[in-house]
Coordinates of C-alpha atoms and ligand atoms in Angstrom, one line a residue:
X1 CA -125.5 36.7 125.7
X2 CA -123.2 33.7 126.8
X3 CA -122.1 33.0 123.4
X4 CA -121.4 36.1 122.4
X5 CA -119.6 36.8 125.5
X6 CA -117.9 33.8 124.5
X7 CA -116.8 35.3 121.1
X8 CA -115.8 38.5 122.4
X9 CA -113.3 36.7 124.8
X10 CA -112.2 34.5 121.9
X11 CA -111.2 37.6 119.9
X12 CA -109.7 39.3 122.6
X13 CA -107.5 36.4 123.3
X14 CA -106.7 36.1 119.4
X15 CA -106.1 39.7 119.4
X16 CA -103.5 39.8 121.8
X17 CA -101.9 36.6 120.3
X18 CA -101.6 38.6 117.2
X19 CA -100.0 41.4 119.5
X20 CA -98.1 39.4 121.4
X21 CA -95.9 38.5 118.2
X22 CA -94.9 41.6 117.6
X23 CA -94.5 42.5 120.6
X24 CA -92.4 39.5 121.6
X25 CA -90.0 40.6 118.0
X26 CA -90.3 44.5 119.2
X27 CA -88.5 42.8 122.4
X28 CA -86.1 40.5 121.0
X29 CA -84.6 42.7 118.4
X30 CA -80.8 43.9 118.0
X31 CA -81.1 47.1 116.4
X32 CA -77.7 47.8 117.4
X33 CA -75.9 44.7 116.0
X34 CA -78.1 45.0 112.4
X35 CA -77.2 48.6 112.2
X36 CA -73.6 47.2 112.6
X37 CA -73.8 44.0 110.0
X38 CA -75.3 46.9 107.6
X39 CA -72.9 49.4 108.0
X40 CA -70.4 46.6 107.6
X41 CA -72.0 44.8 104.8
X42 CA -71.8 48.3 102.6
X43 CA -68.8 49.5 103.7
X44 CA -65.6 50.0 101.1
X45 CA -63.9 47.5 102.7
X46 CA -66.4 45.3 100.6
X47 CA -65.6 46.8 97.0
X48 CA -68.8 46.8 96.6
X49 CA -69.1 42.8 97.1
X50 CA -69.2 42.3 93.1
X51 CA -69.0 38.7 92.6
X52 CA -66.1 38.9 90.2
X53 CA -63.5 40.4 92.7
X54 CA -61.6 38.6 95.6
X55 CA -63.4 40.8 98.6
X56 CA -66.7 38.4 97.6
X57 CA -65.2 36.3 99.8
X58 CA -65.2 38.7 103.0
X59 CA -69.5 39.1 102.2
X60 CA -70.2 35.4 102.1
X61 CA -68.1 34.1 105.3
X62 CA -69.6 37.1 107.4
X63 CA -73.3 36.5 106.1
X64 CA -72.4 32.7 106.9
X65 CA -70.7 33.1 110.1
X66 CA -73.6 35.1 111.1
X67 CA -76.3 32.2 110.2
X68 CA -74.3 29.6 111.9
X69 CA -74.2 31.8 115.3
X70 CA -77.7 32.7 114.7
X71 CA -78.4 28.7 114.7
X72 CA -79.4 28.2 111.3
X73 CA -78.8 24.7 109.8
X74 CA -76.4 23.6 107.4
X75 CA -78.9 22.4 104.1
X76 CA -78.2 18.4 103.7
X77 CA -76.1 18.6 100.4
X78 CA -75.1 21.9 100.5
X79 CA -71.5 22.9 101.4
X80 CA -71.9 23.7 104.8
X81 CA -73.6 27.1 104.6
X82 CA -73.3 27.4 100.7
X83 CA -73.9 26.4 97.1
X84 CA -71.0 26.6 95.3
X85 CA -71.7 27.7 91.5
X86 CA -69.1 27.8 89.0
X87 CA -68.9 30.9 86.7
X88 CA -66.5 31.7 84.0
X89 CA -65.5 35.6 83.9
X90 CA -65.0 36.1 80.2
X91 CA -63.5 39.5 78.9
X92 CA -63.9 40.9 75.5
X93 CA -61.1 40.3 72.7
X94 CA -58.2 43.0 72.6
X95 CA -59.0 43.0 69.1
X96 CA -61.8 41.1 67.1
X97 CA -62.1 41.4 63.1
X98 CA -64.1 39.5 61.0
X99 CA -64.5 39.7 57.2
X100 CA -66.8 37.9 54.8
X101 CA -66.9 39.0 51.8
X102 CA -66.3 42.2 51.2
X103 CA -68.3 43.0 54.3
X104 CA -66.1 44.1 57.7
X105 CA -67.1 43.6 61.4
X106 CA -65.4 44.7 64.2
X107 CA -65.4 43.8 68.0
X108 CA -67.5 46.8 70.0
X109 CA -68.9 47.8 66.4
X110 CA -71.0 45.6 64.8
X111 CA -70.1 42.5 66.3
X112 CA -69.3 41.3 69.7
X113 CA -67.1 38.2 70.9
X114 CA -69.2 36.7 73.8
X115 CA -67.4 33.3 75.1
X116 CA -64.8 31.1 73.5
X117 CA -60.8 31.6 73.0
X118 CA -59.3 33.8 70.5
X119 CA -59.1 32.5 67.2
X120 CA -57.2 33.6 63.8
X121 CA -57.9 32.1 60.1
X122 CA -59.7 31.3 57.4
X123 CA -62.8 29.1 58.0
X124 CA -65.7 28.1 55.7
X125 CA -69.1 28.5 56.7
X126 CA -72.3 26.1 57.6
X127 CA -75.6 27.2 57.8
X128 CA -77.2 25.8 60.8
X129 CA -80.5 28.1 60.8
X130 CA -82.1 28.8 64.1
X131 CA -79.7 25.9 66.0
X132 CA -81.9 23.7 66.8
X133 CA -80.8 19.8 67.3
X134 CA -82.0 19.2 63.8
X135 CA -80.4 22.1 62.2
X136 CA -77.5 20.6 62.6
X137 CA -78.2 16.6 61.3
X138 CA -76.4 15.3 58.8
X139 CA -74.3 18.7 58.4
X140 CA -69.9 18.7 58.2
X141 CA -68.9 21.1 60.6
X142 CA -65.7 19.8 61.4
X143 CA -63.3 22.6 61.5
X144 CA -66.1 24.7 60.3
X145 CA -67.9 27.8 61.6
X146 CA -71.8 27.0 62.3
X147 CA -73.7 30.7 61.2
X148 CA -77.1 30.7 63.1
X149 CA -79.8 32.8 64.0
X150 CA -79.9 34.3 67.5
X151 CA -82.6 33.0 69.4
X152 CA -85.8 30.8 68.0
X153 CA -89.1 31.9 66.8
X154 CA -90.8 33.2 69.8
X155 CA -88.3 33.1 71.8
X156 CA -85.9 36.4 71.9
X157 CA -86.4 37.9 75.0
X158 CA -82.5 38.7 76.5
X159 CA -82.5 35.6 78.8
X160 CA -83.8 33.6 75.9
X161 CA -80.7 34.6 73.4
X162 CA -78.2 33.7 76.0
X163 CA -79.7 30.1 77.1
X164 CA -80.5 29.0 73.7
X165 CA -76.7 30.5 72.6
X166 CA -75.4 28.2 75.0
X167 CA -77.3 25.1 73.7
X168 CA -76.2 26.0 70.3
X169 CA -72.6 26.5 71.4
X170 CA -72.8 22.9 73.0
X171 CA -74.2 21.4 69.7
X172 CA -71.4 23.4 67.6
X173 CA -68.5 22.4 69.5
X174 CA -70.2 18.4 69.7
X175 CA -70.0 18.5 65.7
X176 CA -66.7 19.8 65.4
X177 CA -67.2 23.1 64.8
X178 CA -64.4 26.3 65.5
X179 CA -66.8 28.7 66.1
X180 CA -70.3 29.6 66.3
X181 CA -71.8 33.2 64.6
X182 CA -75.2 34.3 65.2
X183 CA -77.0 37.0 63.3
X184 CA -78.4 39.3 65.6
X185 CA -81.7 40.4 64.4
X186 CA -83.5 40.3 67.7
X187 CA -86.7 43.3 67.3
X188 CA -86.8 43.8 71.4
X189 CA -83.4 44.5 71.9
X190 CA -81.4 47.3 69.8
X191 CA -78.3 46.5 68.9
X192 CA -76.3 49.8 70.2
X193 CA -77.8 48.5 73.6
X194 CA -76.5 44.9 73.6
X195 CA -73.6 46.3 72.6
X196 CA -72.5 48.5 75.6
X197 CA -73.9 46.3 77.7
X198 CA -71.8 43.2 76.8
X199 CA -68.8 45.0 75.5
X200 CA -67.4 43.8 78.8
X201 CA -66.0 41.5 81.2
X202 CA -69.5 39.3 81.8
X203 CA -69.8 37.0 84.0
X204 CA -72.1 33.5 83.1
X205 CA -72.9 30.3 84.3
X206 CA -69.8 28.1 83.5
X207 CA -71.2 25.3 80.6
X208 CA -67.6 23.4 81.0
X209 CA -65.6 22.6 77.4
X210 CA -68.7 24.2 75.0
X211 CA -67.9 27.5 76.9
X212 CA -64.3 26.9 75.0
X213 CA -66.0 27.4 71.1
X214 CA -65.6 31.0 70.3
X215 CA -69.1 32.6 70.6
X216 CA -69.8 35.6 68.1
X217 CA -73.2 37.9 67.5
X218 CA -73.0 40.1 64.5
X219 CA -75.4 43.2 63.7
X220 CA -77.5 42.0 60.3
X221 CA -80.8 43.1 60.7
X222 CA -81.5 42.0 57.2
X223 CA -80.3 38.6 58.0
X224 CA -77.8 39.1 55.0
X225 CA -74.7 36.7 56.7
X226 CA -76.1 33.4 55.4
X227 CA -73.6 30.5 55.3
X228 CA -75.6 28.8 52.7
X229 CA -75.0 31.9 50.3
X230 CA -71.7 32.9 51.9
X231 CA -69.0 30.2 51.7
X232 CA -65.6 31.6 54.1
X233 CA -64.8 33.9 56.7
X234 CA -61.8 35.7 57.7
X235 CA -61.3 35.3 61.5
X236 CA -58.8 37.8 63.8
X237 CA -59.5 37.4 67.3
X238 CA -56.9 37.6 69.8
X239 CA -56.2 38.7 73.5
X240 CA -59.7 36.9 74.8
X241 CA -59.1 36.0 78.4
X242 CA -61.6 33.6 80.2
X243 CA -61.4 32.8 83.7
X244 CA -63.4 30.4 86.6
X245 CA -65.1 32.8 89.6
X246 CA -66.2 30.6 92.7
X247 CA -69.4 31.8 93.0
X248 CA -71.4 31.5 96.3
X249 CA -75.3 31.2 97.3
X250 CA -75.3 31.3 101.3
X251 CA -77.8 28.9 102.7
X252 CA -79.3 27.8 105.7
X253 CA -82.5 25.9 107.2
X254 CA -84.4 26.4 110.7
X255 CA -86.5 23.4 111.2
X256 CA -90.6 23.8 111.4
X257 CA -92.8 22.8 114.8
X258 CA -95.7 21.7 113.8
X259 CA -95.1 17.9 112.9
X260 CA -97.4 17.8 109.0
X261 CA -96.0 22.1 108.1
X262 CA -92.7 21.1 108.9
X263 CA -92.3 19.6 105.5
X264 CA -92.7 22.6 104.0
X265 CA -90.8 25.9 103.3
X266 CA -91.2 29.1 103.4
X267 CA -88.5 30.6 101.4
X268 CA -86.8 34.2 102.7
X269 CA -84.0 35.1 100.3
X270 CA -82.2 38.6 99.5
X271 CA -79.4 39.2 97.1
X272 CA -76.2 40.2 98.6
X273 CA -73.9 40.7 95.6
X274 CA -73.9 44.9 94.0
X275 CA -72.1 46.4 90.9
X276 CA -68.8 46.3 92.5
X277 CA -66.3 49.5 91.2
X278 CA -67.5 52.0 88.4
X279 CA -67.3 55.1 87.5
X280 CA -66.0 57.8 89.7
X281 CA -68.9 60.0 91.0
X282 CA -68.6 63.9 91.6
X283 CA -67.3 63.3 94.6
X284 CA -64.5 60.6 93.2
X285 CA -66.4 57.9 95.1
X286 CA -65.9 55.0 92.6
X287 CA -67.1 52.2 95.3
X288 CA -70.8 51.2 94.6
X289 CA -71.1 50.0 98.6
X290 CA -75.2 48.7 97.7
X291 CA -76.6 50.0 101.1
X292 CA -80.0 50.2 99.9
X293 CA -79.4 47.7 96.8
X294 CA -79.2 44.9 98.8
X295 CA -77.0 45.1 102.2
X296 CA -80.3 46.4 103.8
X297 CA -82.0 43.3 102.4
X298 CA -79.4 40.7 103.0
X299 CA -79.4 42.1 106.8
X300 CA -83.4 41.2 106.6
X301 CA -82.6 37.6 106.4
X302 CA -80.1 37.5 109.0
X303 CA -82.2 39.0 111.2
X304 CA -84.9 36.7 110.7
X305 CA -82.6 34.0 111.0
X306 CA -81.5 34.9 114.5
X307 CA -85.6 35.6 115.6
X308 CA -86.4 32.3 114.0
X309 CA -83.9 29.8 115.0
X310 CA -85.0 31.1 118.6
X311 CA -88.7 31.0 117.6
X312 CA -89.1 28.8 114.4
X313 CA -93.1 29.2 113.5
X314 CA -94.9 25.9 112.0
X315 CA -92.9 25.5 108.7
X316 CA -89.8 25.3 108.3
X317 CA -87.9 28.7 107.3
X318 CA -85.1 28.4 104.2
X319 CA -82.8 31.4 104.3
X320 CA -81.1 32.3 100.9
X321 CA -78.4 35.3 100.2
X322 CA -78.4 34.8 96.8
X323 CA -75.1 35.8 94.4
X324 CA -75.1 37.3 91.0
X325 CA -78.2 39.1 90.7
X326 CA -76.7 42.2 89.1
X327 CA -75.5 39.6 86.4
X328 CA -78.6 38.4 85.5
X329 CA -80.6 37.0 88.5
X330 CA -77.6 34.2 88.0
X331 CA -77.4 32.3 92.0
X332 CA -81.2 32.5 92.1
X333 CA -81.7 30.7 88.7
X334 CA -78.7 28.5 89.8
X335 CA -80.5 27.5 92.6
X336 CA -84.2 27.2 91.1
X337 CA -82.6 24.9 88.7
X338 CA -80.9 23.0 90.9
X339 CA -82.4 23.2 94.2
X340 CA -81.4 22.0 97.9
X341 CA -85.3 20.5 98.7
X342 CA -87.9 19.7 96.2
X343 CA -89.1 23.0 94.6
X344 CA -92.9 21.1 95.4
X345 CA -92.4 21.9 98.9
X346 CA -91.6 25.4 99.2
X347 CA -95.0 26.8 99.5
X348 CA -93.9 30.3 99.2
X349 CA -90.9 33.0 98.6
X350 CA -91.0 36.1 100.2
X351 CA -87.9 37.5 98.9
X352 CA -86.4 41.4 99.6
X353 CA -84.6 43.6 97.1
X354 CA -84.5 47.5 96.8
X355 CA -83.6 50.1 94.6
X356 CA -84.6 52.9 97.5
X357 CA -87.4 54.8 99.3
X358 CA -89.0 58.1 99.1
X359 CA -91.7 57.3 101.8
X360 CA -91.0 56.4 105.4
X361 CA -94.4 55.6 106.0
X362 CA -94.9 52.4 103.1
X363 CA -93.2 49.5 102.6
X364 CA -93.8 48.8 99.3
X365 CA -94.7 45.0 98.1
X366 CA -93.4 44.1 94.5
X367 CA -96.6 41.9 93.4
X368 CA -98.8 42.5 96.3
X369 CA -102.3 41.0 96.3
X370 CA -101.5 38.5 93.0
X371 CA -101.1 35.8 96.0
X372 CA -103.8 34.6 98.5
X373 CA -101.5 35.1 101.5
X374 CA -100.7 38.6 100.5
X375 CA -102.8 40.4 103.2
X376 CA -100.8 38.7 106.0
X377 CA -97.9 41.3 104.7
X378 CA -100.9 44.2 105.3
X379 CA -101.2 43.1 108.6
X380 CA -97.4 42.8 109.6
X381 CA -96.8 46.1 108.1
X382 CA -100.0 47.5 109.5
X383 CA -99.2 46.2 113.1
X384 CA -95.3 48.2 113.0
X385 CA -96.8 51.7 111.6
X386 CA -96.2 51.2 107.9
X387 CA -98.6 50.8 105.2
X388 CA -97.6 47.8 102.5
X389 CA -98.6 49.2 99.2
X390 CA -97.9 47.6 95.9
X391 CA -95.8 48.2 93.0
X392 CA -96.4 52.0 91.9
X393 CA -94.0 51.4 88.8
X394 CA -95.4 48.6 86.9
X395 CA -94.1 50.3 83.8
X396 CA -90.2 49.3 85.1
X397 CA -91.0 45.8 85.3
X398 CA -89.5 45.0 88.6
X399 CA -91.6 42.1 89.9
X400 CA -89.7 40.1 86.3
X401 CA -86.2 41.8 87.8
X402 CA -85.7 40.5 90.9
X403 CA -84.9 36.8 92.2
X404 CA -88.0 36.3 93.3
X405 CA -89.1 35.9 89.2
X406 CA -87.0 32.4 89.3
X407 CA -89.1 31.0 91.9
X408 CA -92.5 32.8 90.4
X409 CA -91.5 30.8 87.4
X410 CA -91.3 27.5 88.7
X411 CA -95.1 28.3 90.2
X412 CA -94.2 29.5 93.7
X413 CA -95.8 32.6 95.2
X414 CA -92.8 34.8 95.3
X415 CA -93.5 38.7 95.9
X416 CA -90.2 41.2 96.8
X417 CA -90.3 42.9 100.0
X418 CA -89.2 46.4 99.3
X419 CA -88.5 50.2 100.8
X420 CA -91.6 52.4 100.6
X421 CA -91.6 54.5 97.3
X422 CA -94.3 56.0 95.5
X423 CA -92.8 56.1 92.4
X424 CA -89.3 55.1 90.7
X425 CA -88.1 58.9 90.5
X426 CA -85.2 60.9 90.7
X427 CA -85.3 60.6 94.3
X428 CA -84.8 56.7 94.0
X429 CA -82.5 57.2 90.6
X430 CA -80.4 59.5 93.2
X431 CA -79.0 56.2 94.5
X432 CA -80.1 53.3 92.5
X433 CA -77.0 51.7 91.4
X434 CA -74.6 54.9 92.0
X435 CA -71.8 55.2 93.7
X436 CA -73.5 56.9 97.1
X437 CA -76.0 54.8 98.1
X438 CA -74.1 54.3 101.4
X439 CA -75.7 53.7 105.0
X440 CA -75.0 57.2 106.3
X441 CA -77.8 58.7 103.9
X442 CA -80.4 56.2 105.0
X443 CA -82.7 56.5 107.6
X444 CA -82.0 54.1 110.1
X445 CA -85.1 53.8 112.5
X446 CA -87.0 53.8 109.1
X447 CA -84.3 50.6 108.1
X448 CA -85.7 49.0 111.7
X449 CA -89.2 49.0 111.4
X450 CA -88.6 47.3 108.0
X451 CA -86.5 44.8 109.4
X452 CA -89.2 44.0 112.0
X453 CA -92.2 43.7 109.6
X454 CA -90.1 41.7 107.2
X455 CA -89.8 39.0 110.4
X456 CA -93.8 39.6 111.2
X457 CA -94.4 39.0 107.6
X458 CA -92.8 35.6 107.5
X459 CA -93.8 34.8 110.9
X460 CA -97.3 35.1 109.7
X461 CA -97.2 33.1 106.6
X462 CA -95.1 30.3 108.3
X463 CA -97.8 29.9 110.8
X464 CA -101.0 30.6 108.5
X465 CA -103.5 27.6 108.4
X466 CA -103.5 28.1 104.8
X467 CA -100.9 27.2 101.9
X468 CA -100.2 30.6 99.7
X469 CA -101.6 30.3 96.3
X470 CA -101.8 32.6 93.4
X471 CA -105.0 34.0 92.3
X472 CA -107.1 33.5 89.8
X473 CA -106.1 34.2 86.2
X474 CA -102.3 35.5 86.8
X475 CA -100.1 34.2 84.6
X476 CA -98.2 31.8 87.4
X477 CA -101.1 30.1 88.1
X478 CA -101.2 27.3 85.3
X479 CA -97.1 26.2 86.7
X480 CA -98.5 26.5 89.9
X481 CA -101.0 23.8 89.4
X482 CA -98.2 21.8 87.4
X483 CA -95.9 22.5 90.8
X484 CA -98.3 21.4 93.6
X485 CA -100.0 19.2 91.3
X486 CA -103.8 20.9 92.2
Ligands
ZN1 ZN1 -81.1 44.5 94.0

């Protein structure tokens, strides 16, 4: 009778812990001044904060500002509040011709200048195969174009093609070579797609002098543009521009209480760059402000950066607004690859990212239940209302579309934090990635109770007894173990 009376007083007094957290964010809360930071964040003034144009600038020193006031830490080795990356902005040719043989290519048609200077002449050709470091022993390129393969066997998925084009443009331009061509025969990607896509200004990571060799994919499907049976090429490229783009990562530390946790990290992080200025809508609104995709998620983190650096849990909290997502997840990897603390100790990413909602009463988790601490983000999202419910799309891919991937990667648990949506339909395709996915359409006491169950969630896996791991059999867990070394 004692005991369990004993028990029952233990779970009340657990129970009201549990409540008291929430209650004690319910009470500390701004909704006012994160209704503000959001409407700012998205608002035209911004130019829809792509990372290419000058008004970058005005996203990154708010979101900064705002982390310093909140009381965040300056990262030892960071920049103050930010990791400088340095991408090159290279547009395509004015013009771009290429003929070998009696075969012609032309820039937007069949063949696509992606880095390098212009370039005009007559050049003979080197077979270098698939690139590799041995493909290119004992071969003359000097003055020479290197003719390659795009990719490696096994590796042609998009993000492969582009970091094995920049090693091959690195050994090119080491042996000499003018300029490097790679057949584009890649079965996952149609050409006509990889065409409109990067018939355009792109933005990469800069690679320093081998970004200078003039990169080229041609369309040959039948791998018929070999430079061991082909012996010149005609070359007309001119009007390429390159330029450097500053990019920015915004980052920030609150310091763990519990004296063993404290050495490790629980990762929040949110993309703040969008697409910048498109296409005119039917309204003539050519400003894609990003309310939903990701102001309402950058505003996340700075709102758990103000509740934490007044109430840090056990670990210590890293706060992240990464840059170039739209561009190909490019201030995440940046900083995967080159991180602030050892990857080893943070223990988990819970990052947010959103395309849009169609239910007010979910908050939908990109990869929920693949980690052990998963349920904690039930619980948070049970305790303000909501239901967390996990990815009804699987079909889009979105949990390998988000930052979060480049942390998943490395072995870190690293689900996205999302609006409640059921499905990715033409209610979420009414504003994902157009031009009038402002804050005016979005419901803002719905945009609250998100922001407060995105704090509870953290809260509760910074304090959990138990480190986040990935379960049994998912394809993270064998880098995991590599990672954390168990
Ligand atoms: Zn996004």
């Amino acid at each position: 009778m004692q005991k369990s009376l004993l028990t029952l007083g233990l779970l009340v007094i657990s129970g009201s812990l549990v409540l008291a957290q929430k209650q004690d964010i319910e009470k500390k809360f701004d909704g006012k001044t994160a209704i503000s930071e959001f409407t700012y964040l998205a608002s035209d003034e911004l130019m829809g904060r792509d990372p290419a144009r000058p008004e970058m600038k005005l996203a990154y020193t708010f979101i900064a500002s705002s982390l310093e006031k909140a009381g965040a830490k300056p990262i030892p080795g960071a920049d103050g509040f930010y990791q400088n990356i340095p991408f090159r902005l290279s547009s395509p040719p004015k013009s771009g011709k290429l003929t070998i043989g009696i075969t012609d290519y032309a820039q937007g048609k069949n063949m696509l200048v992606l880095d390098g200077k212009s370039l005009t002449g007559t050049f003979e050709l080197v077979e270098v195969g698939f690139g590799m470091e041995e493909d290119f022993a004992g071969k003359d390129l000097k003055g020479k174009i290197a003719v390659a393969n795009v990719g490696a066997p096994n590796r042609l998925t998009p993000s492969d093609l582009f970091s094995l084009g920049g090693e091959k443009s690195k050994r090119a331009k080491e042996a000499g070579a003018v300029a490097l061509i790679e057949r584009f025969n890649a079965p996952a990607v149609p050409w006509q797609l990889a065409s409109n896509f990067l018939n355009r200004a792109t933005l990469t990571l800069d690679q320093g002098s081998s970004s200078d060799l003039t990169y080229i994919w041609v369309e040959d499907l039948k791998n018929q543009l070999r430079g061991d049976v082909l012996t010149k090429a005609n070359l007309e490229i001119t009007g390429k521009t390159n330029r450097s783009v500053d990019g920015k990562n915004v980052v920030a530390w609150i310091e763990g209480t519990d004296p063993n946790l404290k050495n490790e990290y629980v990762l929040l992080s949110a993309h703040y760059d969008h697409v910048g200025v498109g296409t005119p809508d039917a309204q003539g609104d050519s400003i894609y402000n990003g309310a939903r995709d990701n102001a309402v998620g950058t505003v996340a983190v700075m709102n758990a950066a103000k509740y934490f650096a007044q109430n840090p849990p056990k670990r210590s909290i890293l706060l992240a607004l990464w840059t170039a997502e739209e561009k190909g997840l490019l201030g995440s990897a940046y900083f995967a690859n080159n991180p602030l603390v050892p990857l080893d100790q943070i223990v988990y990413n819970l990052n947010i990212d959103n395309a849009g909602y169609n239910d007010t009463s979910l908050i939908t988790v990109i990869g929920l239940g693949r980690t052990s601490g998963d349920f904690l983000l039930e619980e948070a999202a049970a305790e303000f209302g909501v239901k967390a419910v996990s990815d009804p799309s699987p079909e889009q891919g979105l949990y390998d579309r988000s930052d979060n991937v480049n942390f998943a990667r490395k072995g870190i648990p690293a689900p996205t934090f999302s609006l409640g949506f059921t499905a990715f339909d033409d209610s979420i395709q009414k504003y994902y990635h157009k031009a009038g996915d402002h804050v005016d359409n979005f419901d803002l006491d719905y945009a609250q109770i998100y922001w407060k169950a995105f704090i509870l969630s953290a809260q509760k896996i910074a304090n959990w007894d138990q480190r986040p791991a990935w379960k049994a059999g998912d394809k993270y867990e064998e880098v995991s173990k590599q990672l954390y070394g168990k």
